[in-house]
Short mmCIF file of C-alpha atoms in Angstrom, two decimals:
data_model
loop_
_atom_site.label_atom_id
_atom_site.label_comp_id
_atom_site.label_asym_id
_atom_site.label_seq_id
_atom_site.Cartn_x
_atom_site.Cartn_y
_atom_site.Cartn_z
CA UNK A 145 5.25 47.13 -7.74
CA UNK A 146 7.53 49.11 -5.53
CA UNK A 147 11.03 50.13 -6.84
CA UNK A 148 14.29 48.64 -5.35
CA UNK A 149 14.88 52.02 -3.95
CA UNK A 150 11.61 51.62 -1.84
CA UNK A 151 11.91 48.24 -0.81
CA UNK A 152 15.11 49.28 0.34
CA UNK A 153 13.95 51.91 2.62
CA UNK A 154 14.36 54.77 0.58
CA UNK A 155 16.73 57.54 1.14
CA UNK A 156 17.27 56.31 5.07
CA UNK A 157 17.42 52.90 4.23
CA UNK A 158 20.17 53.48 1.67
CA UNK A 159 22.05 55.86 3.74
CA UNK A 160 22.12 53.24 6.50
CA UNK A 161 23.49 50.58 3.98
CA UNK A 162 26.09 53.32 2.68
CA UNK A 163 27.27 53.91 6.23
CA UNK A 164 27.61 50.32 7.16
CA UNK A 165 29.54 49.44 3.91
CA UNK A 166 31.83 52.69 4.45
CA UNK A 167 32.53 51.18 7.77
CA UNK A 168 33.08 47.73 6.76
CA UNK A 169 35.57 48.77 3.76
CA UNK A 170 37.49 51.27 6.27
CA UNK A 171 38.02 48.03 8.35
CA UNK A 172 39.36 46.10 5.40
CA UNK A 173 43.12 45.81 5.22
CA UNK A 174 42.70 45.29 1.33
CA UNK A 175 39.79 47.42 0.37
CA UNK A 176 40.61 50.54 2.59
CA UNK A 177 43.53 51.15 0.43
CA UNK A 178 41.01 52.74 -2.26
CA UNK A 179 40.52 55.30 0.66
CA UNK A 180 44.43 55.79 1.58
CA UNK A 181 44.35 59.07 -0.59
CA UNK A 182 41.25 60.49 1.28
CA UNK A 183 37.47 60.67 0.56
CA UNK A 184 34.92 63.37 0.47
CA UNK A 185 33.61 64.26 3.92
CA UNK A 186 30.05 63.78 2.72
CA UNK A 187 30.84 60.44 1.03
CA UNK A 188 28.19 58.36 2.75
CA UNK A 189 25.53 60.67 1.72
CA UNK A 190 26.81 61.19 -1.57
CA UNK A 191 27.22 57.24 -2.10
CA UNK A 192 23.67 56.83 -0.73
CA UNK A 193 22.09 59.49 -3.03
CA UNK A 194 23.92 57.73 -5.93
CA UNK A 195 22.73 54.35 -4.69
CA UNK A 196 19.08 55.71 -4.61
CA UNK A 197 18.94 57.39 -8.02
CA UNK A 198 20.53 53.96 -9.62
CA UNK A 199 17.72 52.15 -7.68
CA UNK A 200 14.79 53.89 -9.03
CA UNK A 201 14.48 56.75 -6.32
CA UNK A 202 15.01 60.56 -6.70
CA UNK A 203 17.69 62.05 -9.15
CA UNK A 204 19.37 64.04 -6.03
CA UNK A 205 22.73 62.97 -7.03
CA UNK A 206 22.68 64.02 -10.71
CA UNK A 207 21.05 67.34 -9.46
CA UNK A 208 23.36 68.02 -6.70
CA UNK A 209 26.72 66.13 -7.03
CA UNK A 210 27.39 65.21 -10.59
CA UNK A 211 27.09 62.67 -13.58
CA UNK A 212 28.03 59.25 -14.00
CA UNK A 213 31.07 60.76 -16.07
CA UNK A 214 32.52 62.23 -12.98
CA UNK A 215 31.86 58.95 -10.77
CA UNK A 216 33.40 56.60 -13.43
CA UNK A 217 36.36 59.25 -13.90
CA UNK A 218 36.96 58.96 -10.06
CA UNK A 219 36.95 55.23 -9.99
CA UNK A 220 38.74 54.47 -13.53
CA UNK A 221 42.53 54.05 -14.32
CA UNK A 222 43.30 51.96 -11.04
CA UNK A 223 44.07 48.61 -13.25
CA UNK A 224 42.97 45.46 -12.25
CA UNK A 225 42.35 44.77 -8.78
CA UNK A 226 40.26 41.45 -8.78
CA UNK A 227 40.68 40.81 -5.06
CA UNK A 228 39.78 44.30 -3.77
CA UNK A 229 36.41 44.09 -5.89
CA UNK A 230 35.93 40.44 -4.24
CA UNK A 231 36.51 41.98 -0.65
CA UNK A 232 34.49 45.12 -1.60
CA UNK A 233 31.47 43.01 -2.58
CA UNK A 234 31.73 40.75 0.51
CA UNK A 235 31.81 43.83 2.65
CA UNK A 236 28.58 44.93 0.79
CA UNK A 237 27.05 41.69 1.62
CA UNK A 238 28.01 42.10 5.44
CA UNK A 239 26.57 45.62 5.43
CA UNK A 240 23.42 44.30 4.08
CA UNK A 241 22.97 42.70 7.11
CA UNK A 242 24.38 45.39 9.49
CA UNK A 243 21.74 47.80 7.81
CA UNK A 244 18.83 45.20 8.32
CA UNK A 245 18.44 44.73 4.40
CA UNK A 246 19.18 40.92 4.43
CA UNK A 247 16.02 39.20 5.66
CA UNK A 248 14.22 39.71 2.29
CA UNK A 249 16.04 37.24 0.07
CA UNK A 250 14.85 39.14 -3.08
CA UNK A 251 16.05 42.17 -1.82
CA UNK A 252 19.30 40.91 -0.82
CA UNK A 253 20.10 39.32 -3.90
CA UNK A 254 19.37 42.45 -6.14
CA UNK A 255 21.21 44.68 -3.91
CA UNK A 256 24.31 42.28 -4.26
CA UNK A 257 23.78 41.56 -7.93
CA UNK A 258 23.51 45.50 -8.61
CA UNK A 259 26.69 46.27 -6.23
CA UNK A 260 28.77 43.09 -7.63
CA UNK A 261 27.92 44.47 -11.48
CA UNK A 262 28.70 48.26 -10.49
CA UNK A 263 31.88 47.39 -9.14
CA UNK A 264 33.27 45.05 -11.63
CA UNK A 265 31.65 46.60 -14.68
CA UNK A 266 30.99 50.30 -14.87
CA UNK A 267 33.64 51.55 -12.12
CA UNK A 268 36.49 49.99 -14.07
CA UNK A 269 35.65 49.49 -17.53
CA UNK A 270 37.92 52.59 -18.89
CA UNK A 271 41.16 54.56 -18.32
CA UNK A 272 40.31 57.90 -16.85
CA UNK A 273 41.11 59.89 -20.08
CA UNK A 274 38.75 57.52 -22.11
CA UNK A 275 35.33 58.25 -20.02
CA UNK A 276 33.05 60.29 -22.31
CA UNK A 277 31.20 63.39 -20.81
CA UNK A 278 27.58 63.30 -20.34
CA UNK A 279 27.22 59.79 -19.01
CA UNK A 280 23.95 59.05 -17.26
CA UNK A 281 23.78 56.69 -13.94
CA UNK A 282 22.88 53.34 -14.99
CA UNK A 283 19.38 52.28 -13.81
CA UNK A 284 18.85 49.05 -11.61
CA UNK A 285 15.56 47.31 -11.27
CA UNK A 286 14.38 43.96 -9.91
CA UNK A 287 14.97 42.54 -13.43
CA UNK A 288 18.66 43.85 -13.43
CA UNK A 289 20.08 46.70 -15.41
CA UNK A 290 17.53 48.55 -17.42
CA UNK A 291 18.68 49.91 -21.15
#
């Protein structure tokens, strides 16, 4: 069985998705606020590498950019932002279509489920000071979160 990473077109497919999502959120008046302090110039490439690793692809993100602890610290401590989360997920769903990944219902659903879970769970569960060192990127498959 193909991994979600493979079904999404591998690194190139996820790079296209990351670029489409980034365009969508930068155009959204609520979600773009999360980027108002600036963002890494390679945000799209790094995001695509993160998603690739999480979805069964190579460990490029962990090998080149950092671990889950650094990612969670970057996103932690911002308080509740349900409206921003809802809109970020809507942008993701639209980006799936923009990137040509919405035609397969199973792929569209598993990617949506992954992004919604990551947005509402892992990225907001801790305060910055409470993020432990050495966290690994959570892995997601066709069956959801892999323990």
